[in-house]
């Protein structure tokens, strides 16, 4: 809008996919991957002058984001650190986590950081890595995207409307999924009130307002650091602040007003949507 | 105590790192065509949806891939100190 682009909320009435989803539930809260991706793919496929730039999940997005980890390795050297002990990122579709973690994973796999631990943090309301299946599934609700082997909550899963909208995705980058499946990446999930509490503590100590998505990583970093305090261990903890929270002040306001619900693990919804996985043999 | 470490522009990466070259159990399983449910190759990903170069990168197992020079930079509309990380995808698509 500011830049002169047209902007519509998904699901919209401008695509077949969007109209179908509104037909099923006119009040739907939408979802990042599920619904917005279906609409974008349909638009790209039906206009000759339009390509689609996916912002997460795919291998080439993880590739581009590798600058995050490559730069962090250099910056660690400047800070006099040879290795990291724990690498933390939030995970929606997995791209900022992959971007930070993969260059460190290169070091671990090459034996230069053999003990480096990797933790992806996700919302308890959309627990793809912690509670999902490692299976073949579509990347979007309408089944337009290729079917990928990944952790998934089912492509039809509509996550509860938590404020970290960027983490409301049913799937996970196949590359992150593979490394998680192989035991090289760990995962944890957090509720949004504890996540906002961590973000507020971070703001008060560092003067940085972080995005609700990034606050998931901060919650984990604080947990790891508290554990170090308890055990007396010294660890180098690296995390990625994937975005600022300047546009999320109304979410902070809702947190301070005590108006944020913590959604329980939506087990029944996930079980229902996992019934619709495509059959691949 | 020094708490901030800013890389000089000359020290920024010139190549992306592709973990597909180093997977513990290569290769990554193929993706499948949503209609035919058969394994897909680069041809299935072809335009009209994705740009050609992105498809090459998607299936590449080369460890390092050159980052192309920026064709058209913009100031930061969102107030981030650096352009958002999705920008390389954006201009690479153009
Ligand atoms: C600030 C921020 N962090 C993280 C994410 C999650 O995406 P990914 O897991 O691909 O990094 C998003 C997605 O929109 C985001 O806006």
XYZ file of C-alpha atoms and ligand atoms in Angstrom:
391
model
C 0.000 0.000 0.000
C 2.623 2.535 1.078
C 4.786 1.358 -1.786
C 1.882 1.543 -4.231
C 1.050 -2.166 -4.251
C -2.447 -3.527 -3.916
C -2.852 -5.554 -0.774
C -5.662 -7.987 0.016
C -6.200 -10.105 3.099
C -6.181 -13.874 2.639
C -8.432 -15.709 2.086
C -9.690 -13.229 -0.494
C -12.519 -13.348 -2.982
C -10.020 -12.796 -5.835
C -8.977 -16.424 -6.343
C -10.779 -19.747 -6.708
C -8.850 -21.068 -3.712
C -9.790 -18.058 -1.584
C -13.465 -18.195 -2.583
C -13.563 -21.927 -1.816
C -12.118 -21.337 1.645
C -14.506 -18.476 2.374
C -17.329 -20.743 1.184
C -16.334 -23.351 3.779
C -16.017 -20.787 6.562
C -16.747 -17.099 5.888
C -15.272 -16.207 9.293
C -12.009 -18.111 8.824
C -8.898 -16.521 10.318
C -6.875 -17.691 7.327
C -3.425 -19.198 7.620
C -0.024 -18.345 6.327
C 0.856 -21.464 4.486
C -2.323 -23.175 4.061
C -4.397 -20.466 2.549
C -2.189 -17.566 1.519
C 0.151 -19.874 -0.416
C -2.713 -21.480 -2.362
C -3.927 -18.048 -3.412
C -0.457 -16.842 -4.401
C 0.313 -19.978 -6.424
C -3.010 -19.723 -8.240
C -2.378 -16.072 -9.070
C 1.146 -16.790 -10.351
C -0.035 -19.756 -12.407
C -2.834 -17.785 -14.037
C -0.909 -14.616 -15.001
C 1.855 -14.780 -17.599
C 3.660 -11.768 -16.126
C 3.681 -13.100 -12.563
C 6.087 -15.376 -10.711
C 5.790 -16.485 -7.144
C 8.498 -15.810 -4.570
C 7.947 -18.120 -1.659
C 9.270 -16.685 1.599
C 10.019 -19.928 3.421
C 10.031 -23.740 3.340
C 11.715 -24.377 -0.032
C 15.385 -25.286 -0.396
C 16.291 -22.137 -2.292
C 14.847 -19.953 0.477
C 16.967 -21.779 3.078
C 19.901 -21.253 0.701
C 19.371 -17.486 0.484
C 18.917 -17.181 4.220
C 22.286 -18.877 4.818
C 23.816 -15.394 4.821
C 22.468 -15.114 8.385
C 24.590 -17.967 9.726
C 27.588 -17.191 7.517
C 27.703 -13.647 8.857
C 27.100 -14.831 12.429
C 30.098 -17.168 12.207
C 32.245 -14.185 11.189
C 30.807 -12.018 13.950
C 31.456 -14.729 16.543
C 35.112 -14.729 15.470
C 35.204 -10.950 15.923
C 33.834 -11.522 19.428
C 36.638 -13.990 20.097
C 34.461 -17.098 20.101
C 35.631 -20.165 18.208
C 32.452 -22.204 18.532
C 28.812 -22.013 19.565
C 27.289 -24.423 22.058
C 23.616 -23.769 21.322
C 22.003 -22.288 18.188
C 18.377 -21.175 18.535
C 15.786 -19.911 16.086
C 12.029 -19.731 15.847
C 10.463 -21.948 13.207
C 7.355 -21.248 11.136
C 8.236 -22.668 7.735
C 11.824 -23.038 8.901
C 13.712 -20.499 6.816
C 15.226 -18.121 9.378
C 16.124 -21.101 11.547
C 17.739 -22.818 8.562
C 19.531 -19.620 7.579
C 21.150 -19.281 10.978
C 21.621 -22.966 11.740
C 22.857 -24.532 8.488
C 26.285 -22.839 8.375
C 26.732 -23.949 12.006
C 25.483 -27.419 11.048
C 28.184 -27.443 8.341
C 30.703 -26.913 11.147
C 29.148 -29.632 13.283
C 28.998 -32.175 10.461
C 32.631 -31.423 9.573
C 33.653 -32.105 13.170
C 34.632 -28.516 13.930
C 31.716 -27.941 16.328
C 30.889 -31.528 17.256
C 28.890 -30.605 20.348
C 26.875 -27.729 18.943
C 23.166 -28.153 19.755
C 20.366 -26.801 17.563
C 16.939 -25.831 18.898
C 13.942 -24.759 16.819
C 11.187 -23.079 18.849
C 7.578 -23.147 17.741
C 4.193 -22.158 19.209
C 2.307 -24.753 21.249
C -0.729 -23.769 19.150
C 1.028 -24.897 15.943
C 3.492 -27.583 17.093
C 4.735 -28.884 13.736
C 8.103 -30.337 14.782
C 7.187 -31.290 18.344
C 3.829 -32.949 17.610
C 3.562 -33.361 13.838
C 4.167 -36.403 11.651
C 7.186 -36.823 9.365
C 5.220 -37.614 6.241
C 4.425 -36.501 2.695
C 2.045 -33.558 2.471
C 1.059 -30.553 0.399
C 2.543 -27.173 1.249
C -0.852 -25.475 0.991
C -4.474 -26.107 1.841
C -5.697 -26.469 -1.742
C -3.083 -29.010 -2.822
C -1.494 -26.846 -5.548
C 2.119 -27.165 -4.363
C 4.360 -30.192 -4.821
C 3.993 -32.870 -2.149
C 7.017 -32.758 0.147
C 8.393 -35.034 2.835
C 8.311 -32.933 5.965
C 6.901 -32.586 9.447
C 3.254 -31.655 9.077
C 0.089 -31.096 11.059
C -1.945 -31.770 7.915
C -2.389 -29.236 5.114
C -5.974 -28.511 6.176
C -4.970 -27.558 9.739
C -5.926 -23.971 10.576
C -3.849 -22.984 13.608
C -5.450 -20.924 16.385
C -5.033 -17.165 15.857
C -1.911 -16.577 17.908
C -0.163 -13.231 17.459
C 2.967 -14.777 15.952
C 1.177 -15.077 12.596
C 4.410 -15.992 10.826
C 4.591 -19.242 12.801
C 1.085 -20.398 11.836
C 2.170 -22.902 9.200
C 1.195 -26.572 9.127
C 4.430 -27.818 7.530
C 8.183 -27.355 7.852
C 11.044 -26.922 5.395
C 12.022 -30.405 4.128
C 15.689 -29.673 4.907
C 14.934 -28.691 8.516
C 12.562 -31.661 8.770
C 15.218 -34.113 7.595
C 17.792 -32.835 10.090
C 15.204 -32.975 12.880
C 14.274 -36.511 11.868
C 17.970 -37.474 11.946
C 18.249 -36.120 15.484
C 20.536 -33.226 14.571
C 17.939 -30.548 15.351
C 15.885 -30.438 18.559
C 12.559 -28.677 18.973
C 10.550 -27.119 21.788
C 7.171 -25.415 21.905
C 5.966 -22.454 23.993
C 2.695 -20.724 24.821
C 2.257 -17.135 23.708
C 2.034 -15.522 27.145
C 5.406 -16.912 28.227
C 6.772 -15.870 24.849
C 5.591 -12.268 25.285
C 6.964 -12.250 28.857
C 10.372 -13.163 27.417
C 10.046 -10.446 24.766
C 9.237 -7.829 27.418
C 12.217 -8.903 29.537
C 14.419 -8.685 26.441
C 13.102 -5.221 25.591
C 13.723 -3.977 29.125
C 17.276 -5.306 29.200
C 18.370 -4.768 25.581
C 16.120 -1.966 24.345
C 14.959 -3.950 21.332
C 11.291 -4.658 20.559
C 11.218 -8.021 18.818
C 8.564 -9.613 16.628
C 6.324 -12.145 18.406
C 7.842 -14.829 16.163
C 11.399 -13.981 17.219
C 10.279 -13.838 20.844
C 9.873 -17.630 20.683
C 13.619 -17.924 20.139
C 14.277 -15.512 22.987
C 12.127 -17.571 25.351
C 14.270 -20.616 24.566
C 17.524 -18.663 24.900
C 16.418 -17.466 28.339
C 15.532 -21.031 29.348
C 18.930 -22.342 28.199
C 20.714 -19.461 29.957
C 18.755 -20.035 33.189
C 19.729 -23.684 33.071
C 23.375 -22.601 32.719
C 22.975 -20.386 35.779
C 21.604 -23.369 37.656
C 24.357 -25.783 36.601
C 27.177 -23.260 36.572
C 28.049 -24.156 32.979
C 29.242 -21.441 30.598
C 27.717 -21.727 27.122
C 27.880 -19.639 23.981
C 24.266 -19.291 22.869
C 23.522 -17.925 19.412
C 20.055 -16.907 18.249
C 18.499 -15.056 15.374
C 16.208 -12.109 15.916
C 14.162 -12.688 12.768
C 12.255 -9.413 12.893
C 11.458 -6.281 14.850
C 8.151 -5.810 16.613
C 7.430 -2.250 15.560
C 4.295 -3.394 13.765
C 3.224 -5.675 16.601
C 2.580 -3.119 19.316
C -1.120 -3.967 19.430
C -0.109 -7.552 20.282
C 2.074 -6.275 23.117
C -0.855 -4.142 24.234
C -3.118 -7.200 24.291
C -0.474 -9.064 26.285
C -0.242 -6.283 28.889
C -4.058 -6.187 29.080
C -4.046 -9.910 29.899
C -6.113 -10.522 26.786
C -3.958 -13.188 25.124
C -5.335 -16.715 25.358
C -2.890 -19.628 25.642
C -4.283 -22.252 23.309
C -4.011 -25.828 24.393
C -2.468 -28.243 21.947
C -5.266 -28.629 19.355
C -4.980 -32.423 19.313
C -8.358 -33.171 17.774
C -8.023 -30.650 14.952
C -4.569 -31.991 14.125
C -5.711 -35.621 14.247
C -8.557 -34.726 11.876
C -6.345 -32.897 9.382
C -3.685 -35.639 9.453
C -6.315 -38.022 8.038
C -6.110 -36.162 4.717
C -2.424 -36.707 3.913
C -1.861 -37.595 0.259
C -0.799 -41.212 -0.330
C 2.794 -41.505 -1.610
C 4.676 -44.791 -1.805
C 32.866 -4.438 27.152
C 32.345 -4.529 23.411
C 28.891 -5.902 22.703
C 28.296 -5.152 19.047
C 30.150 -6.688 16.099
C 29.302 -5.221 12.727
C 30.791 -6.808 9.626
C 32.329 -4.522 7.103
C 30.538 -4.582 3.732
C 33.628 -6.206 2.241
C 33.268 -9.097 4.672
C 29.686 -9.925 3.725
C 29.214 -13.375 2.149
C 29.691 -13.608 -1.618
C 28.271 -17.115 -1.786
C 25.295 -18.835 -0.249
C 25.861 -22.095 1.623
C 23.818 -25.056 0.378
C 23.422 -27.765 3.003
C 22.202 -30.175 0.318
C 25.912 -30.824 -0.316
C 26.454 -32.021 3.256
C 23.315 -33.927 4.230
C 23.965 -36.870 6.558
C 21.604 -39.064 4.516
C 21.616 -37.692 0.971
C 19.840 -37.013 -1.184
C 16.756 -35.171 -0.007
C 13.680 -37.211 -0.993
C 12.055 -36.031 -4.182
C 8.903 -33.969 -4.102
C 5.837 -35.341 -5.853
C 3.538 -33.843 -8.437
C 0.316 -32.859 -6.658
C -1.868 -34.286 -9.433
C -0.050 -37.371 -10.729
C 1.699 -38.191 -7.414
C 4.877 -39.063 -9.326
C 8.354 -37.746 -8.387
C 9.049 -34.372 -9.919
C 12.158 -32.939 -11.492
C 13.085 -29.361 -12.319
C 10.753 -29.379 -15.325
C 7.689 -29.745 -13.130
C 8.670 -26.708 -11.107
C 9.211 -24.644 -14.236
C 7.663 -21.296 -14.888
C 4.875 -20.093 -14.833
C 5.113 -20.361 -11.048
C 8.793 -20.072 -10.093
C 11.605 -18.244 -11.824
C 14.130 -20.486 -13.632
C 17.144 -19.570 -11.535
C 15.272 -20.341 -8.331
C 14.413 -23.803 -9.644
C 18.088 -24.444 -10.423
C 18.966 -23.428 -6.882
C 16.136 -25.549 -5.463
C 17.606 -28.785 -6.812
C 21.314 -27.928 -6.703
C 23.681 -29.978 -4.569
C 26.626 -27.585 -5.072
C 27.996 -26.562 -1.672
C 28.415 -22.875 -2.537
C 26.397 -20.781 -4.967
C 27.471 -17.284 -5.985
C 25.295 -14.477 -4.735
C 24.532 -12.319 -7.754
C 25.194 -8.590 -7.501
C 22.278 -6.426 -6.429
C 20.567 -5.001 -9.499
C 18.261 -2.594 -7.783
C 18.431 -1.671 -4.132
C 15.861 0.265 -2.166
C 15.926 2.051 1.122
C 14.257 0.211 3.946
C 10.537 0.938 4.073
C 9.925 -1.120 7.189
C 12.509 0.553 9.403
C 14.726 -2.509 9.599
C 18.386 -1.609 9.836
C 19.070 -3.906 6.940
C 16.791 -4.807 4.071
C 14.691 -7.812 5.074
C 16.127 -11.236 4.408
C 13.500 -11.974 1.786
C 14.905 -9.304 -0.534
C 17.470 -11.566 -2.268
C 14.600 -13.817 -3.344
C 12.712 -10.810 -4.586
C 15.308 -9.358 -6.839
C 16.620 -12.710 -7.983
C 13.150 -13.354 -9.335
C 13.099 -10.253 -11.484
C 9.544 -12.037 12.049
C 9.309 -13.434 11.560
N 10.046 -14.428 12.071
C 9.874 -15.708 11.664
C 8.924 -16.034 10.718
C 8.749 -17.486 10.385
O 9.194 -17.885 9.148
P 10.410 -18.891 8.984
O 10.187 -20.034 9.892
O 10.388 -19.285 7.556
O 11.639 -18.134 9.333
C 8.142 -15.034 10.144
C 7.153 -15.363 9.107
O 6.402 -14.591 8.628
C 8.328 -13.701 10.581
O 7.561 -12.713 10.102
